mmCIF file with all atom_site columns, C-alpha atoms and ligand atoms in Angstrom:
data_model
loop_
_atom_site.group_PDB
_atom_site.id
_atom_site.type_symbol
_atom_site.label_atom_id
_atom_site.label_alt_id
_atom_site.label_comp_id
_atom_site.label_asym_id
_atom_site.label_entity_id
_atom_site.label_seq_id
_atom_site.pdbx_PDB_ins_code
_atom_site.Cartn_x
_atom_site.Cartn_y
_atom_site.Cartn_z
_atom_site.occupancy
_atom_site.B_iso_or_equiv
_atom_site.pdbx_formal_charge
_atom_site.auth_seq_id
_atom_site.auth_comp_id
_atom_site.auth_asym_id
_atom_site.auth_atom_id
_atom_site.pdbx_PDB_model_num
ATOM   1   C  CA  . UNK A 1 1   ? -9.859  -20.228 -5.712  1.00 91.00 ? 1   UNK A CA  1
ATOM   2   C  CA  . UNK A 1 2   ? -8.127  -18.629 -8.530  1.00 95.00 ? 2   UNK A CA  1
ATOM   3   C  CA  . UNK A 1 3   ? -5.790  -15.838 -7.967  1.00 97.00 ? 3   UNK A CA  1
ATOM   4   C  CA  . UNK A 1 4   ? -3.579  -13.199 -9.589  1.00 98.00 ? 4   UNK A CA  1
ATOM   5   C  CA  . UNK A 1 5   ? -0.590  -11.232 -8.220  1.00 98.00 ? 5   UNK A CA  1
ATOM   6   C  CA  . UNK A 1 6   ? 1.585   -8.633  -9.172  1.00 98.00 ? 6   UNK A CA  1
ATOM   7   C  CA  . UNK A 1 7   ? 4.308   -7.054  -7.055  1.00 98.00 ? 7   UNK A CA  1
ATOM   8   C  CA  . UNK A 1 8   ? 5.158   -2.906  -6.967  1.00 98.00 ? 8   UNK A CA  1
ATOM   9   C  CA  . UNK A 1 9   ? 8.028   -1.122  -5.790  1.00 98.00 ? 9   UNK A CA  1
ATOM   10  C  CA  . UNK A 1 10  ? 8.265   2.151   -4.176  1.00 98.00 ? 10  UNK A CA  1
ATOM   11  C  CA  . UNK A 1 11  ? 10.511  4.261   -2.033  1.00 98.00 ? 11  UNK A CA  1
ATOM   12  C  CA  . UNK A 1 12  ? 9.278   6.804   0.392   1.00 98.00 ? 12  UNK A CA  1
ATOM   13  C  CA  . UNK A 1 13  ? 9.811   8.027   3.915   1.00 98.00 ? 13  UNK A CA  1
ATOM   14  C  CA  . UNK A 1 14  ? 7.833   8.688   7.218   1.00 98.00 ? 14  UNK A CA  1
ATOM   15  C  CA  . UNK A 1 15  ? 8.466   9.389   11.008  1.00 97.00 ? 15  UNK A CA  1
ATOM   16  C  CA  . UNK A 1 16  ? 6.188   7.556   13.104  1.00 97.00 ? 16  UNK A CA  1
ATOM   17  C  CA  . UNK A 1 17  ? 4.836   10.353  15.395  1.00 96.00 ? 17  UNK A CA  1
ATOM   18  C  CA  . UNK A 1 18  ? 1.805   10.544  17.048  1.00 96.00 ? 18  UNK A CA  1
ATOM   19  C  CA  . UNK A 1 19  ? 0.591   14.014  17.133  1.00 94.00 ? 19  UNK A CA  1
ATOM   20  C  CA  . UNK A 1 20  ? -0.925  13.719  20.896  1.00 96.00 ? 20  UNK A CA  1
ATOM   21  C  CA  . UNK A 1 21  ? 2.606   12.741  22.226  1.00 97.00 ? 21  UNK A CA  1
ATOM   22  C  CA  . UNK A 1 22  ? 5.384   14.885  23.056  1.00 96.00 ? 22  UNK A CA  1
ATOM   23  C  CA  . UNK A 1 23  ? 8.415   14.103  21.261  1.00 96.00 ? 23  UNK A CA  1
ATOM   24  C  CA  . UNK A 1 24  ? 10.111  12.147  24.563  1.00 97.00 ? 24  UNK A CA  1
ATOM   25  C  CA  . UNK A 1 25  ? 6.491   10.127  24.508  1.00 97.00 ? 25  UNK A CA  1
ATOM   26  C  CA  . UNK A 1 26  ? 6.802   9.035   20.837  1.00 97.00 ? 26  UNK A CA  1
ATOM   27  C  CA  . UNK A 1 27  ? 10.439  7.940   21.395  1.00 97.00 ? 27  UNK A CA  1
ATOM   28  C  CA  . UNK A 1 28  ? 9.348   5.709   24.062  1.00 98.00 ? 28  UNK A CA  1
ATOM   29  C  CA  . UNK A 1 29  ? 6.891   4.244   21.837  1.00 97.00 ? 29  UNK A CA  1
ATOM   30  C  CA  . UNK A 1 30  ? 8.423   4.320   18.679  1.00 97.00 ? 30  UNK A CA  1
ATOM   31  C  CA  . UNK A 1 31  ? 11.540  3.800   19.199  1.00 97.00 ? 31  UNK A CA  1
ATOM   32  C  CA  . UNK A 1 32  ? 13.810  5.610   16.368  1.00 96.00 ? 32  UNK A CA  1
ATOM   33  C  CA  . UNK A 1 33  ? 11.115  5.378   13.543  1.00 97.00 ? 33  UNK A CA  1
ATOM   34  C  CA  . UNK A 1 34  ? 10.108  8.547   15.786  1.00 97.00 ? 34  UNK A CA  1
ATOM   35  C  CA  . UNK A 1 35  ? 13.384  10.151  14.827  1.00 96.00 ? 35  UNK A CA  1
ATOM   36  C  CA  . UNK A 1 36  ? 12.266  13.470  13.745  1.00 93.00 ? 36  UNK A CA  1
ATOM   37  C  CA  . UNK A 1 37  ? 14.269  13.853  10.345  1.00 94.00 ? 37  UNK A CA  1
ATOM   38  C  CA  . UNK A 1 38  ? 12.592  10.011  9.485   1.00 96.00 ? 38  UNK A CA  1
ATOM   39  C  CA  . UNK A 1 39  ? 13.977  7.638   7.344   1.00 97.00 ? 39  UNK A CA  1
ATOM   40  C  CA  . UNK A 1 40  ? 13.133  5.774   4.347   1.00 98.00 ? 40  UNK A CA  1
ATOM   41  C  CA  . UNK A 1 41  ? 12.558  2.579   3.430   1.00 98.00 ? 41  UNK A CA  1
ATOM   42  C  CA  . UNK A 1 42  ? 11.967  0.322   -0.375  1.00 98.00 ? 42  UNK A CA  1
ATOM   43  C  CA  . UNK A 1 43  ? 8.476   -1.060  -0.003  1.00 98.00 ? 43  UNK A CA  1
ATOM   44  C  CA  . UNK A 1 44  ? 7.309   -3.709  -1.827  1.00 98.00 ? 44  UNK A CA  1
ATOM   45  C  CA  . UNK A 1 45  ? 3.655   -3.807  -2.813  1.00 98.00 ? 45  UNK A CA  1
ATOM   46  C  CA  . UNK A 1 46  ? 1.383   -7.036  -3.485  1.00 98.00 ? 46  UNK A CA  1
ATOM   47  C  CA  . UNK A 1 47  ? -2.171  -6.790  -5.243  1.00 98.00 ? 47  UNK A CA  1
ATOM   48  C  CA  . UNK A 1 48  ? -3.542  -9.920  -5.363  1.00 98.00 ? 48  UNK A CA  1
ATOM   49  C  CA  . UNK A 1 49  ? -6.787  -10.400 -7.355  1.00 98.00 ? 49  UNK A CA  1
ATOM   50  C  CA  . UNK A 1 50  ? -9.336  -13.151 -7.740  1.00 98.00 ? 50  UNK A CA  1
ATOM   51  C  CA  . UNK A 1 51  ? -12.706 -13.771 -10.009 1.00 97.00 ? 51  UNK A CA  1
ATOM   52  C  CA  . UNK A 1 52  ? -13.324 -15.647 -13.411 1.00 96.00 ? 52  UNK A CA  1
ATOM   53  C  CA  . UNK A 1 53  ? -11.062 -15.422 -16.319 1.00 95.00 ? 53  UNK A CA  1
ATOM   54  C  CA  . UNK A 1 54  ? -12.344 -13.124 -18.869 1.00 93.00 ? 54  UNK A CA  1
ATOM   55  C  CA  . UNK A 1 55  ? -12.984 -15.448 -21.583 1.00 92.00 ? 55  UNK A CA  1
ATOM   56  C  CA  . UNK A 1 56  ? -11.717 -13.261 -24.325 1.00 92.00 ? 56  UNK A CA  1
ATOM   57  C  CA  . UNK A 1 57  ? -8.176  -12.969 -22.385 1.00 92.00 ? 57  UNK A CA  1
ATOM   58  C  CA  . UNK A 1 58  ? -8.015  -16.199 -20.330 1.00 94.00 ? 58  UNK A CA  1
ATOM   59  C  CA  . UNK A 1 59  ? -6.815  -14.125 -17.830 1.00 95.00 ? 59  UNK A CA  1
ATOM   60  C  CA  . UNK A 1 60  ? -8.231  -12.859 -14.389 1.00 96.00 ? 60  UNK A CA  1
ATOM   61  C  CA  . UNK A 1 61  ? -7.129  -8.771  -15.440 1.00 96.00 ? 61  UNK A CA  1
ATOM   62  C  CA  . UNK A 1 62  ? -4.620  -8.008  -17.809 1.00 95.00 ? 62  UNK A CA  1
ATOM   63  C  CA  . UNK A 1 63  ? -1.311  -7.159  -15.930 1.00 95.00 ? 63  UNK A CA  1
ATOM   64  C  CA  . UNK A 1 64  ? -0.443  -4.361  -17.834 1.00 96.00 ? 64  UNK A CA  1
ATOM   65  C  CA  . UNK A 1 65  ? -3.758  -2.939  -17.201 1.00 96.00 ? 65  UNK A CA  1
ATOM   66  C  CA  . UNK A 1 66  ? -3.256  -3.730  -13.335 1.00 97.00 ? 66  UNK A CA  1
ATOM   67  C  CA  . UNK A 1 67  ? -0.196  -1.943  -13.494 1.00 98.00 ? 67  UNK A CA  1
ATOM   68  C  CA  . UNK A 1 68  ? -1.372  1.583   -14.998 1.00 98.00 ? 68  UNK A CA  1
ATOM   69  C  CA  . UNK A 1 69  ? -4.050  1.439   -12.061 1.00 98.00 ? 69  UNK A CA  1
ATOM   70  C  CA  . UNK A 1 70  ? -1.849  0.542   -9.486  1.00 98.00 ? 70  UNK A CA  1
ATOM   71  C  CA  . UNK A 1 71  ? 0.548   3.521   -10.897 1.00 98.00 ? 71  UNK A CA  1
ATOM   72  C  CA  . UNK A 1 72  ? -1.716  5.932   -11.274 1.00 98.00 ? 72  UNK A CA  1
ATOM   73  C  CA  . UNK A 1 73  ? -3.808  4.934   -7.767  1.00 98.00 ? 73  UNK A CA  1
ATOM   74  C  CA  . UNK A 1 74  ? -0.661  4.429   -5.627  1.00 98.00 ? 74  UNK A CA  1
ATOM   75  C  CA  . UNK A 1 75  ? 2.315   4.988   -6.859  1.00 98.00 ? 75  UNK A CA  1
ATOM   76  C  CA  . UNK A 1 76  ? 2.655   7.901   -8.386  1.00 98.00 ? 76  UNK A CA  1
ATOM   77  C  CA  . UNK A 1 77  ? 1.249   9.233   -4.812  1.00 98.00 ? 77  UNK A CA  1
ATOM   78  C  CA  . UNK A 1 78  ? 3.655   7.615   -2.735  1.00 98.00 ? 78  UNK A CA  1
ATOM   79  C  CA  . UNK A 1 79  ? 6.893   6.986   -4.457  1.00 98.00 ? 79  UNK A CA  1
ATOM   80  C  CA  . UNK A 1 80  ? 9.839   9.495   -3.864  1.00 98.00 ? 80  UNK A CA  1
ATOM   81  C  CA  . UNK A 1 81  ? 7.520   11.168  -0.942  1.00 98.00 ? 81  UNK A CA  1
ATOM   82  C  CA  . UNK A 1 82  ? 7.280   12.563  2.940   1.00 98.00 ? 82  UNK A CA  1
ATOM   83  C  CA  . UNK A 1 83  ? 4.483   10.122  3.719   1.00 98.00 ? 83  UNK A CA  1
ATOM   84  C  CA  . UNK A 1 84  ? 3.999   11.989  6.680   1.00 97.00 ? 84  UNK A CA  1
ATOM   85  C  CA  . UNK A 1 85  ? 3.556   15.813  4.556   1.00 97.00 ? 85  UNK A CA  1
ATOM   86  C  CA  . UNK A 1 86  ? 3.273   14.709  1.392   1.00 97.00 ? 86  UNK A CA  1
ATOM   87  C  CA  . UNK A 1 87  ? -0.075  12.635  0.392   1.00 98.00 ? 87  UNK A CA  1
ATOM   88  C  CA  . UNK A 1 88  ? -3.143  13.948  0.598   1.00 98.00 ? 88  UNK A CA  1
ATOM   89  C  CA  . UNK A 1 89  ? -4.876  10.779  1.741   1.00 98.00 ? 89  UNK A CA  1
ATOM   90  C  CA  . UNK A 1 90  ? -2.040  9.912   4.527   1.00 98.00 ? 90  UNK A CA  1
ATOM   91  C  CA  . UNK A 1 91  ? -3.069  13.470  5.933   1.00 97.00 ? 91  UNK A CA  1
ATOM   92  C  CA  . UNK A 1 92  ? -3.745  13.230  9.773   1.00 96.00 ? 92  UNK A CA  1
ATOM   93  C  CA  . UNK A 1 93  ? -2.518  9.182   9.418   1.00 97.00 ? 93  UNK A CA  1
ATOM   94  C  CA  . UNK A 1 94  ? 0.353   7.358   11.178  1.00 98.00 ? 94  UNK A CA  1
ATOM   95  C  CA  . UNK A 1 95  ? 2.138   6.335   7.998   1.00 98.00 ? 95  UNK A CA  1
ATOM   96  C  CA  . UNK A 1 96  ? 2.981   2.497   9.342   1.00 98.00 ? 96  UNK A CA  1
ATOM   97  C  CA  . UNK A 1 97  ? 2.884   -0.433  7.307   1.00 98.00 ? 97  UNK A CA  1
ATOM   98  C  CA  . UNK A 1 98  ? -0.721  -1.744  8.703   1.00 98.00 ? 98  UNK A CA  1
ATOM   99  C  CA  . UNK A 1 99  ? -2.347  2.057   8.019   1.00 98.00 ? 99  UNK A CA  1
ATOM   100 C  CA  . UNK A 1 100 ? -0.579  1.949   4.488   1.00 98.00 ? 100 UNK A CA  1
ATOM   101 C  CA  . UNK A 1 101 ? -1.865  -1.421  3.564   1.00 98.00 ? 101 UNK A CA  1
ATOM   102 C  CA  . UNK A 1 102 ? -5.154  -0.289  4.514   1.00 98.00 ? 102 UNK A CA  1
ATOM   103 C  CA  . UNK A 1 103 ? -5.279  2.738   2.657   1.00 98.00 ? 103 UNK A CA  1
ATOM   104 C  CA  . UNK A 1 104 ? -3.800  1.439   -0.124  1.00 98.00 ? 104 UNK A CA  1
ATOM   105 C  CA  . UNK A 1 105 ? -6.415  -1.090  -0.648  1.00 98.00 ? 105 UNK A CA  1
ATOM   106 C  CA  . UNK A 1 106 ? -9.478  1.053   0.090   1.00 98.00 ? 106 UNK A CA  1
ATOM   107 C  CA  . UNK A 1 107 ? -7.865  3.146   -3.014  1.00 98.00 ? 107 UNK A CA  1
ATOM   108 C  CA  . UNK A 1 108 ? -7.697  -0.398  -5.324  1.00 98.00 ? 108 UNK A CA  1
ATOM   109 C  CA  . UNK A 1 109 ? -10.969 -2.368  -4.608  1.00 97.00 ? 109 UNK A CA  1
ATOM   110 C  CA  . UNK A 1 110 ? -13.064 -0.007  -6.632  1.00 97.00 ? 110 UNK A CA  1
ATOM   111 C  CA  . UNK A 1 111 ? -10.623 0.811   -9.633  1.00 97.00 ? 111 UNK A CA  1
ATOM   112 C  CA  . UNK A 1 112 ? -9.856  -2.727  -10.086 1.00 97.00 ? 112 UNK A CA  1
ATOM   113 C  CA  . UNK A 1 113 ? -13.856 -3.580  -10.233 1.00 96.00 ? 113 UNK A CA  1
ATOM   114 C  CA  . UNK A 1 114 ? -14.723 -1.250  -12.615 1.00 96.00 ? 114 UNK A CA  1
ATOM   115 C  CA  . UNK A 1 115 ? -11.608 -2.035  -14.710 1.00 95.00 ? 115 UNK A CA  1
ATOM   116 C  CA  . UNK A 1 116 ? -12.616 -6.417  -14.641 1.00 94.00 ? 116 UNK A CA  1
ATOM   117 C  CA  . UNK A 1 117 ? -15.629 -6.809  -13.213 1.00 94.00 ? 117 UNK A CA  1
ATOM   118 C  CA  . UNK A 1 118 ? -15.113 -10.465 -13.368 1.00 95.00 ? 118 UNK A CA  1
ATOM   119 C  CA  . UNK A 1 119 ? -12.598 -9.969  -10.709 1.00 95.00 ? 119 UNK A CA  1
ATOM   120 C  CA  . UNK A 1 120 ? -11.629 -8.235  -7.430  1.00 97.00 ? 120 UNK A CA  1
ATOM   121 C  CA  . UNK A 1 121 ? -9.721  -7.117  -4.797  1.00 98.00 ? 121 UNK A CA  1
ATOM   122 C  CA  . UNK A 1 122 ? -8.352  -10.642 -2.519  1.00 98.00 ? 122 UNK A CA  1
ATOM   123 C  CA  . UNK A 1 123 ? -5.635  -9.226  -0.882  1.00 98.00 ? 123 UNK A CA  1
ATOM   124 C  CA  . UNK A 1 124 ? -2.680  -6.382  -0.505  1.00 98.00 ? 124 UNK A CA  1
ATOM   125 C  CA  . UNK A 1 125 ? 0.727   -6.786  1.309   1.00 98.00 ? 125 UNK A CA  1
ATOM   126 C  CA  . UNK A 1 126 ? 3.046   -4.070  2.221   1.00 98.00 ? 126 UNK A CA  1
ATOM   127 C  CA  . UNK A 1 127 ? 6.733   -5.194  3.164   1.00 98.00 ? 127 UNK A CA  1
ATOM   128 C  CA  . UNK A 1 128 ? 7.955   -2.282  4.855   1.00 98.00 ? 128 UNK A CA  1
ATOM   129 C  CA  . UNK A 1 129 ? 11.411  -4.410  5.352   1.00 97.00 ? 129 UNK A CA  1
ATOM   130 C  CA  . UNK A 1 130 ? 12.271  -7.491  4.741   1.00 96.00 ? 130 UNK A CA  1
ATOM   131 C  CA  . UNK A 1 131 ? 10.763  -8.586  7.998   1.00 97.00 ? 131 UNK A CA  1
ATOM   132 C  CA  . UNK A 1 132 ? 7.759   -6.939  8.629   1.00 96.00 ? 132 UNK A CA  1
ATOM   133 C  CA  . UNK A 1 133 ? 4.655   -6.788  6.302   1.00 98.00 ? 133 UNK A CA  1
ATOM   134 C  CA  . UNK A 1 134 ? 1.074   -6.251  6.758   1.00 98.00 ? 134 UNK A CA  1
ATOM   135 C  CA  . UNK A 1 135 ? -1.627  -7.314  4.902   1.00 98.00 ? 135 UNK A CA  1
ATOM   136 C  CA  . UNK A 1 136 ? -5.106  -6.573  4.427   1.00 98.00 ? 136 UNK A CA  1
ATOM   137 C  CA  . UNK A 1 137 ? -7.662  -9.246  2.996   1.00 98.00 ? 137 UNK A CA  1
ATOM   138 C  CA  . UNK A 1 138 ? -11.249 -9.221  1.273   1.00 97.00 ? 138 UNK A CA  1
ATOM   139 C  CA  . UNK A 1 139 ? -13.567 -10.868 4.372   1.00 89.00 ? 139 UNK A CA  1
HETATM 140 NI NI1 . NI  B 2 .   ? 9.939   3.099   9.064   1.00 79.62 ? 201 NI  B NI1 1
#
């Protein structure tokens, strides 16, 4: 299977609080990602797509082309942001890495489709830090 990548960096911030909990509760849990001023962190994003080469371009989607969509899908939402106050579609979501990841690519899969329909969505990864990343794949 063919596939094309191309990495994104953003910075944003979040407290991991879950509204049902008292603040000793999400402590417990969280640890201190609960910390109630947050913190912030440099993500690095992977969209990964797959298909047929567009015979015109030889290529799967143009990258430049990926890159506008993932900008203007992602982001320009997320970078510089409370992901906790500050985006819309993160409203009444625990901003961790495995909601992000999900969200994110529920955003792309449709974009990118209508953009190359020769190709789509295979796979996003989130690195939150340098050791933990989730990522969500096409079934
Ligand atoms: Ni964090």
């Amino acid at each position: 299977m063919l596939s094309f990548t191309k990495t994104f960096e953003f910075s944003a911030s979040h407290t991991l609080l879950n509204p049902d909990w008292d603040l000793e509760q999400n402590l417990a849990r969280f640890g201190k990602c609960a910390n109630p001023g947050g913190h912030g962190h440099n993500y690095i994003l992977e969209v990964t797509v797959t298909g047929r080469l567009d015979p015109q371009t030889a290529m799967l989607i143009e990258a430049c082309e990926l890159q506008k969509l993932v900008d203007r899908e992602i982001i320009e939402h997320l970078d510089h942001r409370n992901l906790n106050t500050d985006v819309a579609w993160l409203e009444g979501k625990i901003p961790t890495t495995e909601v992000l990841v999900l969200e994110i690519a529920s955003r792309l899969a449709t974009p990118i489709k209508i953009k190359a329909p020769n190709c789509s969505l295979r796979k996003v990864t989130l690195w939150e830090t340098r050791k933990i990343f989730a990522t969500w794949e096409a079934d």
